[in-house]
Amino acid sequence: MILVHSQSLNLNRKAGHRRLYLQCPAFFMFLLMTLIAPCLADAAPEDPYLSKLIAGAEQRELYRQRNWHILLHYKPSLHGVTSLIDDPKFFLAEDGKHNPEAELIATLRALFQPGPENDEHPRCRFVARFDWLKQELEIDENRLPAISCNEFQRALNKVQPRSAVLIFPTTHVNSPASMFGHTLISIQGPYESKLLSYAVNYSAVTDETNGFAYAIKGILGVYRGYFSILPYYEKLKEYSDLKRRDVWEYDLNLSEEETMRMFLHIWELRDIYSDYFFFDENCSYNLLFLLEAARPELNLTDPCRPWVIPIDTVRMIRDSGLFKEAFYRPSKATRISHIASQMNDAEQKAAVEVIRGERAPEDLTQKNLTRDGEIRILDLSAETIEFRYFEKELTQEEYRRRYLALLNARSRLGQPGKASPEIPTPIRPDLGHGSNRLGVGAGFWKKDFFQQVSIRPAYHNLLDADQGYLAGSQI
């Protein structure tokens, strides 16, 4: 109506004005084509091979398969499924956090993108997704853009994943973040020594110094949790020396292929955060996704629990049939206590003098001690001096001077005449009693009959058997 009215008005104008108006449709057509040109470019025909892959994925409903849900950390929610990953960088589709189908199609399309170059390309960022889709859809890599994932290849060459070990540092009751224990995974390479492997850890990034605020924020999921990978010997030193925690190593029966799948998923999760909740979505729970990525038939993350305790996840992994052998690594505090228990009063007194710097190591010969006694004193002194250095009670210069003097004195004595007893291996933590308990009882108290019902959600108290737990502790 407006256009017709405009034309009728222009009919009464001068001829020059009519000529100008008659040129307007051409101008509007040019303007319209300019505006829709980008849309027409976006609507360019899709690569026929990509269209075939998308059609095949939708026909087989790959977005419903468990493997895909494991890789995206999808869990049932009120409106379908929701990923437990909260970092937007982890998703290629705008609604990928809640839409497995859209995320799968977006992933397939991203594989065909010419850029960004190399390590930032989705093929390099999401290597586990690509590996699974390539197998399921038999993707021909020659029909994809040529991409070099140099950073990933360097990491793969450094780690060289062959097998995996579940690591459980025992409880540390003086630390709120460690009083229930912790779990991490060690990726073993071709080397015999486990110290040369790499540890995979999930933890919250915090800078809170107030204990109450720390607990509240952890309960509410304020902190962000990240996966990290670092040399195992560094992590072991932190737990066994600095935190006085014994460490248990459980060899897992994952094949080399399964361990590789785990590593691919670990690579996808680098620099990706999820909200960290102390009760459930914590260090131990998120680690279970790595095991499921390695062996998708495992069902470790599905059981609904109001809280997840690290030792309970260790038992769950054991019950799933993943364990081969278990090894015990005593902490430095445990080694010190063990050596001291083998010494008599005179030896302990002499050791205290050496540790305090009141007596030089070479002066022990004046104490009329046995050769084995001197060995015990020097061993205890060296362990304690190192422990004090880790506790920042000694400067680096003082530590080096005193520690080297102890090692020199000890080297002159050689092996003890009588072999020192080995540190006894305690009961494995996973073989201790369960974390929760329901009790029903009845009895008499001062001639009165009573009944009681008790429940303990977690974890251990003084009346429980100590096997597998820190003796004398209660949480």
C-alpha positions as MATLAB code, in Angstrom:
seq = 'MILVHSQSLNLNRKAGHRRLYLQCPAFFMFLLMTLIAPCLADAAPEDPYLSKLIAGAEQRELYRQRNWHILLHYKPSLHGVTSLIDDPKFFLAEDGKHNPEAELIATLRALFQPGPENDEHPRCRFVARFDWLKQELEIDENRLPAISCNEFQRALNKVQPRSAVLIFPTTHVNSPASMFGHTLISIQGPYESKLLSYAVNYSAVTDETNGFAYAIKGILGVYRGYFSILPYYEKLKEYSDLKRRDVWEYDLNLSEEETMRMFLHIWELRDIYSDYFFFDENCSYNLLFLLEAARPELNLTDPCRPWVIPIDTVRMIRDSGLFKEAFYRPSKATRISHIASQMNDAEQKAAVEVIRGERAPEDLTQKNLTRDGEIRILDLSAETIEFRYFEKELTQEEYRRRYLALLNARSRLGQPGKASPEIPTPIRPDLGHGSNRLGVGAGFWKKDFFQQVSIRPAYHNLLDADQGYLAGSQI';
ca = [
       0.000    0.000    0.000;
       2.764    2.421    0.797;
       4.612    1.751   -2.462;
       1.472    2.238   -4.547;
       0.690    5.453   -2.767;
       4.225    6.670   -3.322;
       3.955    5.983   -7.040;
       0.679    7.885   -7.338;
       2.242   10.885   -5.675;
       5.216   10.836   -8.027;
       2.968   10.753  -11.114;
       2.061   14.376  -10.533;
       5.687   15.520  -10.268;
       7.925   16.867  -12.958;
       9.438   14.572  -15.551;
      12.905   14.976  -14.028;
      11.627   13.790  -10.738;
       9.913   10.873  -12.492;
      13.204    9.840  -14.072;
      14.919    9.942  -10.650;
      12.187    7.838   -9.111;
      12.306    5.297  -11.928;
      15.999    4.762  -11.164;
      15.257    4.002   -7.476;
      14.230    0.354   -7.973;
      17.640   -0.354   -9.453;
      19.283    1.354   -6.477;
      17.191   -0.611   -3.982;
      17.979   -3.837   -5.817;
      21.702   -3.071   -5.593;
      21.381   -2.296   -1.878;
      19.413   -5.499   -1.263;
      21.993   -7.639   -3.059;
      24.763   -6.000   -1.043;
      23.034   -6.885    2.215;
      22.236  -10.494    1.380;
      25.524  -11.313   -0.347;
      27.178  -12.528    2.901;
      24.165  -14.715    3.606;
      24.367  -16.204    0.136;
      28.055  -16.871    0.697;
      27.287  -18.614    4.009;
      24.708  -20.703    2.262;
      27.272  -22.023   -0.198;
      26.889  -25.723   -0.901;
      28.324  -27.877    1.873;
      31.152  -30.268    1.100;
      29.412  -33.430   -0.182;
      31.728  -35.621    1.888;
      30.912  -33.627    5.034;
      27.193  -33.882    4.258;
      27.574  -37.637    3.912;
      29.332  -37.880    7.290;
      26.674  -35.770    9.017;
      23.894  -37.845    7.468;
      25.598  -41.042    8.599;
      26.079  -39.731   12.135;
      22.430  -38.664   12.387;
      21.143  -41.897   10.893;
      23.105  -43.938   13.455;
      22.324  -41.407   16.219;
      25.945  -41.290   17.331;
      25.088  -38.371   19.599;
      23.171  -40.813   21.814;
      26.053  -43.238   22.230;
      27.737  -43.586   25.587;
      31.209  -42.863   24.185;
      30.098  -39.433   23.011;
      28.479  -38.643   26.352;
      31.637  -39.685   28.207;
      33.861  -37.431   26.091;
      31.531  -34.460   26.640;
      30.837  -35.333   30.324;
      27.074  -35.356   29.721;
      24.821  -36.379   32.600;
      21.005  -36.636   32.813;
      19.238  -33.436   33.844;
      15.685  -32.110   34.075;
      15.654  -31.116   30.403;
      17.595  -34.008   28.903;
      21.334  -33.969   29.477;
      23.832  -31.370   30.656;
      27.605  -31.431   30.517;
      29.462  -31.089   33.812;
      32.067  -29.028   31.948;
      31.364  -25.330   32.481;
      34.019  -23.752   30.262;
      32.439  -22.402   27.025;
      35.700  -23.121   25.156;
      34.966  -26.842   25.451;
      31.928  -26.631   23.155;
      31.807  -25.941   19.434;
      28.019  -25.548   19.228;
      26.344  -22.590   20.893;
      24.092  -24.938   22.867;
      26.625  -27.774   23.031;
      26.504  -27.943   26.825;
      22.925  -29.241   26.637;
      22.645  -30.561   23.071;
      24.782  -33.623   22.196;
      23.456  -33.719   18.626;
      24.298  -30.100   17.873;
      27.745  -30.537   19.415;
      28.479  -33.627   17.320;
      27.442  -31.934   14.071;
      29.419  -28.809   15.000;
      32.444  -31.008   15.679;
      32.178  -32.668   12.266;
      31.892  -29.288   10.544;
      34.842  -27.947   12.529;
      37.039  -30.772   11.251;
      36.631  -29.396    7.726;
      37.475  -25.807    8.630;
      40.666  -24.495    6.999;
      41.607  -22.456   10.082;
      42.738  -21.518   12.650;
      46.105  -22.948   11.825;
      47.684  -26.002   13.368;
      47.541  -26.387   17.175;
      44.441  -24.213   17.636;
      42.477  -26.134   15.026;
      39.587  -28.214   16.468;
      41.305  -31.349   15.184;
      44.260  -30.594   17.461;
      42.201  -29.343   20.396;
      39.713  -32.231   20.459;
      41.838  -35.208   19.524;
      39.713  -37.750   21.432;
      36.506  -36.661   19.699;
      38.197  -36.831   16.302;
      39.694  -40.246   17.051;
      36.290  -41.681   18.003;
      34.419  -40.093   15.086;
      37.111  -41.241   12.670;
      36.609  -44.831   13.789;
      32.815  -44.700   13.883;
      32.377  -42.973   10.508;
      35.543  -44.294    8.847;
      36.625  -40.748    8.037;
      39.203  -40.435    5.279;
      41.827  -38.019    6.648;
      43.008  -37.273    3.110;
      39.702  -35.450    2.518;
      40.266  -33.134    5.469;
      42.380  -29.951    5.502;
      46.070  -30.637    6.129;
      46.749  -29.834    9.798;
      49.925  -30.308   11.872;
      49.283  -30.754   15.613;
      52.858  -30.058   16.701;
      52.129  -29.253   20.352;
      50.096  -32.407   20.830;
      52.753  -34.503   19.105;
      55.465  -33.112   21.394;
      53.387  -33.943   24.462;
      52.685  -37.427   23.150;
      56.381  -38.058   22.498;
      57.245  -36.863   25.993;
      54.648  -38.905   27.901;
      54.619  -42.006   25.648;
      51.549  -43.535   27.370;
      51.779  -47.287   27.900;
      49.899  -48.023   31.140;
      48.274  -46.263   34.083;
      48.458  -46.298   37.880;
      45.882  -45.001   40.353;
      47.586  -42.967   43.089;
      46.035  -42.551   46.541;
      47.851  -40.251   48.994;
      46.428  -41.074   52.412;
      44.604  -38.641   54.674;
      46.219  -35.597   56.254;
      43.969  -34.544   59.127;
      45.644  -31.148   59.591;
      44.600  -29.968   56.121;
      40.887  -29.408   55.326;
      41.505  -30.125   51.635;
      43.330  -33.395   52.358;
      41.617  -34.899   55.386;
      39.664  -37.374   53.229;
      42.608  -38.317   51.028;
      43.068  -37.644   47.338;
      43.323  -39.534   44.059;
      45.267  -38.930   40.877;
      46.430  -41.010   37.929;
      49.963  -41.664   36.781;
      50.551  -42.275   33.064;
      53.422  -44.738   32.689;
      55.800  -44.584   29.723;
      58.326  -47.151   28.508;
      60.603  -46.594   31.526;
      60.852  -49.092   34.376;
      60.871  -46.471   37.130;
      57.471  -45.048   38.033;
      59.213  -41.840   39.087;
      59.708  -40.994   35.401;
      55.981  -41.132   34.643;
      53.537  -38.203   34.519;
      50.825  -37.507   37.077;
      47.360  -36.316   36.041;
      45.622  -34.340   38.741;
      42.285  -32.528   39.042;
      42.093  -29.828   41.686;
      40.481  -26.507   42.504;
      42.335  -23.254   41.965;
      42.023  -21.310   45.218;
      43.658  -18.315   46.826;
      41.453  -18.217   49.922;
      43.214  -17.993   53.298;
      40.119  -17.875   55.493;
      39.161  -21.429   56.468;
      35.434  -20.731   56.824;
      35.214  -18.912   53.484;
      37.257  -21.691   51.880;
      34.753  -24.313   53.039;
      31.657  -22.326   52.022;
      33.010  -21.528   48.560;
      33.992  -25.151   48.061;
      30.540  -26.389   49.030;
      28.811  -23.899   46.711;
      31.076  -24.596   43.731;
      32.638  -21.140   43.556;
      36.086  -22.469   42.702;
      37.119  -23.635   39.262;
      38.666  -27.054   38.876;
      41.332  -27.821   36.272;
      43.185  -30.900   35.109;
      46.960  -30.658   35.152;
      49.787  -32.962   34.147;
      53.280  -32.833   35.628;
      56.181  -35.203   36.385;
      55.149  -37.789   38.959;
      58.300  -37.387   41.038;
      57.331  -33.751   41.699;
      53.856  -34.717   42.886;
      55.244  -37.603   44.922;
      57.697  -35.280   46.634;
      54.855  -32.942   47.530;
      52.766  -35.676   49.133;
      55.356  -37.917   50.758;
      57.694  -35.192   52.030;
      55.802  -31.942   52.474;
      52.449  -33.296   53.589;
      53.662  -36.322   55.569;
      51.323  -38.563   53.632;
      51.974  -42.168   52.721;
      51.158  -42.993   49.110;
      49.511  -46.100   47.661;
      49.986  -47.003   44.000;
      47.445  -49.302   42.341;
      48.548  -50.670   38.969;
      45.601  -50.692   36.546;
      45.063  -53.379   33.922;
      44.420  -50.898   31.114;
      45.886  -51.884   27.766;
      48.184  -49.579   25.820;
      45.300  -48.703   23.490;
      43.033  -47.846   26.428;
      45.771  -45.767   28.051;
      46.180  -43.868   24.787;
      42.442  -43.097   24.714;
      42.757  -41.761   28.248;
      45.657  -39.523   27.257;
      43.728  -38.157   24.268;
      40.890  -37.131   26.567;
      43.307  -35.602   29.072;
      44.698  -33.485   26.248;
      41.205  -32.229   25.407;
      40.660  -31.145   29.012;
      43.800  -29.029   29.367;
      43.026  -25.402   30.311;
      39.326  -26.322   30.543;
      37.518  -25.659   33.800;
      34.483  -27.079   35.526;
      32.953  -25.862   38.759;
      34.536  -27.667   41.707;
      32.235  -28.929   44.466;
      33.797  -30.406   47.594;
      30.988  -32.908   48.144;
      30.465  -34.481   44.722;
      32.154  -32.971   41.652;
      35.560  -33.105   43.301;
      39.043  -34.420   42.529;
      38.113  -38.086   42.751;
      34.823  -37.927   40.860;
      36.170  -36.080   37.826;
      39.069  -38.509   37.594;
      36.554  -41.291   36.922;
      35.743  -39.740   33.527;
      39.315  -40.462   32.438;
      38.914  -44.151   33.248;
      35.588  -44.283   31.412;
      37.183  -42.597   28.398;
      39.822  -45.337   28.438;
      37.294  -48.154   28.851;
      33.767  -46.937   27.991;
      32.056  -50.084   29.263;
      32.948  -49.030   32.804;
      30.123  -47.416   34.741;
      31.870  -45.291   37.358;
      30.290  -41.827   37.111;
      26.616  -42.786   36.801;
      25.718  -43.902   40.343;
      23.978  -41.015   42.090;
      25.621  -40.093   45.376;
      25.137  -37.028   47.581;
      28.889  -37.015   48.245;
      31.994  -38.633   46.784;
      34.834  -39.650   49.117;
      38.213  -40.466   47.526;
      38.642  -43.842   49.245;
      35.156  -44.845   48.080;
      36.160  -44.188   44.465;
      39.256  -46.342   45.039;
      36.980  -49.183   46.179;
      34.684  -48.584   43.209;
      37.604  -48.828   40.777;
      38.808  -51.973   42.546;
      35.360  -53.566   42.338;
      35.200  -52.789   38.611;
      38.118  -55.181   38.107;
      40.756  -52.596   37.177;
      43.340  -53.398   39.868;
      46.405  -55.571   39.277;
      48.830  -54.907   42.151;
      49.190  -52.390   44.960;
      52.442  -50.804   46.170;
      53.122  -48.811   49.323;
      55.364  -45.718   49.454;
      55.977  -44.553   53.035;
      56.323  -40.828   53.624;
      59.429  -39.242   55.093;
      57.635  -38.846   58.430;
      56.878  -42.583   58.423;
      60.518  -43.406   57.630;
      61.738  -41.175   60.465;
      59.368  -42.812   62.948;
      60.451  -46.270   61.801;
      64.188  -45.577   62.221;
      63.614  -43.992   65.640;
      61.693  -47.070   66.793;
      64.819  -49.218   66.215;
      67.062  -47.031   68.418;
      67.850  -47.186   72.136;
      67.837  -44.156   74.416;
      71.538  -43.375   73.953;
      71.240  -43.463   70.173;
      68.150  -41.266   70.190;
      69.882  -38.735   72.451;
      72.930  -38.631   70.172;
      70.683  -38.208   67.116;
      68.939  -35.229   68.724;
      72.340  -33.618   69.338;
      73.350  -34.089   65.707;
      70.016  -32.810   64.401;
      70.231  -29.695   66.575;
      73.799  -29.059   65.423;
      75.214  -29.602   68.913;
      77.438  -32.447   67.728;
      79.240  -32.960   64.422;
      78.557  -36.268   62.634;
      82.227  -37.269   62.797;
      82.224  -36.900   66.597;
      79.886  -39.871   67.095;
      82.901  -42.152   67.556;
      83.461  -40.514   70.945;
      80.107  -41.779   72.247;
      81.144  -45.456   72.435;
      78.354  -46.422   70.073;
      78.191  -49.563   67.986;
      78.763  -49.256   64.261;
      75.129  -50.153   63.539;
      74.081  -47.578   66.142;
      76.057  -44.859   64.360;
      74.416  -45.863   61.080;
      70.951  -45.508   62.585;
      71.853  -42.105   64.065;
      73.179  -40.783   60.763;
      70.247  -42.185   58.795;
      67.745  -40.610   61.170;
      69.628  -37.300   61.209;
      69.786  -37.121   57.403;
      66.064  -37.863   57.040;
      65.172  -35.304   59.713;
      67.428  -32.573   58.303;
      65.816  -33.033   54.906;
      62.353  -32.989   56.494;
      63.156  -29.738   58.330;
      64.336  -28.190   55.075;
      61.061  -29.116   53.377;
      59.249  -27.554   56.314;
      61.321  -24.371   55.706;
      62.974  -24.595   59.105;
      66.436  -24.483   57.488;
      67.893  -22.268   54.794;
      69.093  -23.896   51.609;
      72.720  -23.099   52.444;
      72.493  -24.604   55.933;
      70.626  -27.634   54.638;
      73.222  -28.381   51.977;
      76.151  -27.995   54.367;
      74.700  -30.200   57.084;
      73.136  -32.777   54.760;
      76.374  -33.315   52.806;
      78.314  -33.695   56.066;
      75.880  -36.414   57.166;
      76.128  -38.219   53.829;
      79.944  -38.129   53.954;
      79.990  -39.570   57.466;
      77.429  -42.201   56.512;
      79.332  -43.289   53.391;
      82.377  -44.194   55.500;
      80.371  -46.730   57.517;
      79.087  -48.835   54.628;
      76.273  -51.347   55.050;
      75.057  -52.267   58.558;
      76.196  -55.593   59.965;
      72.596  -56.535   60.659;
      69.988  -55.652   58.079;
      67.523  -53.071   59.333;
      63.946  -54.314   59.430;
      61.779  -53.095   56.564;
      58.978  -50.657   57.206;
      55.932  -52.877   57.698;
      53.313  -52.485   54.975;
      49.998  -51.463   56.559;
      46.568  -52.697   55.536;
      45.548  -51.191   52.213;
      43.146  -48.242   52.619;
      40.600  -49.804   50.268;
      40.430  -52.884   52.518;
      39.339  -50.878   55.545;
      35.740  -50.535   56.685;
      33.193  -48.642   54.583;
      32.809  -44.895   54.904;
      29.169  -44.908   56.036;
      27.454  -47.014   58.641;
      23.936  -47.689   59.881;
      23.640  -49.218   63.328;
      20.809  -50.625   65.445;
      21.396  -51.545   69.066;
      19.791  -52.317   72.389;
      21.013  -52.911   75.923;
      20.804  -52.047   79.582;
      22.206  -49.003   81.334;
      21.884  -48.777   85.112;
      19.126  -51.383   85.038;
      17.213  -49.452   82.376;
      16.607  -50.943   78.946;
      17.455  -48.750   75.940;
      17.266  -48.922   72.151;
      19.242  -46.871   69.670;
      19.581  -46.257   65.958;
      22.740  -44.600   64.672;
      23.865  -43.435   61.253;
      27.276  -42.212   60.153;
      27.383  -40.687   56.643;
      31.194  -40.615   56.743;
      34.014  -41.400   57.538;
      35.808  -42.969   60.541;
      35.655  -42.625   64.314;
      37.673  -43.758   67.314;
      35.492  -46.831   67.888;
      36.095  -48.171   64.365;
      38.845  -50.613   63.479;
      42.011  -48.745   62.476;
      42.968  -51.109   59.643;
      43.296  -49.011   56.497;
      42.913  -45.722   58.393;
      45.196  -43.391   60.311;
      45.333  -44.755   63.847;
      43.818  -42.484   66.474;
      42.059  -40.242   63.957;
      38.381  -39.379   63.711;
      36.393  -37.485   61.081;
];
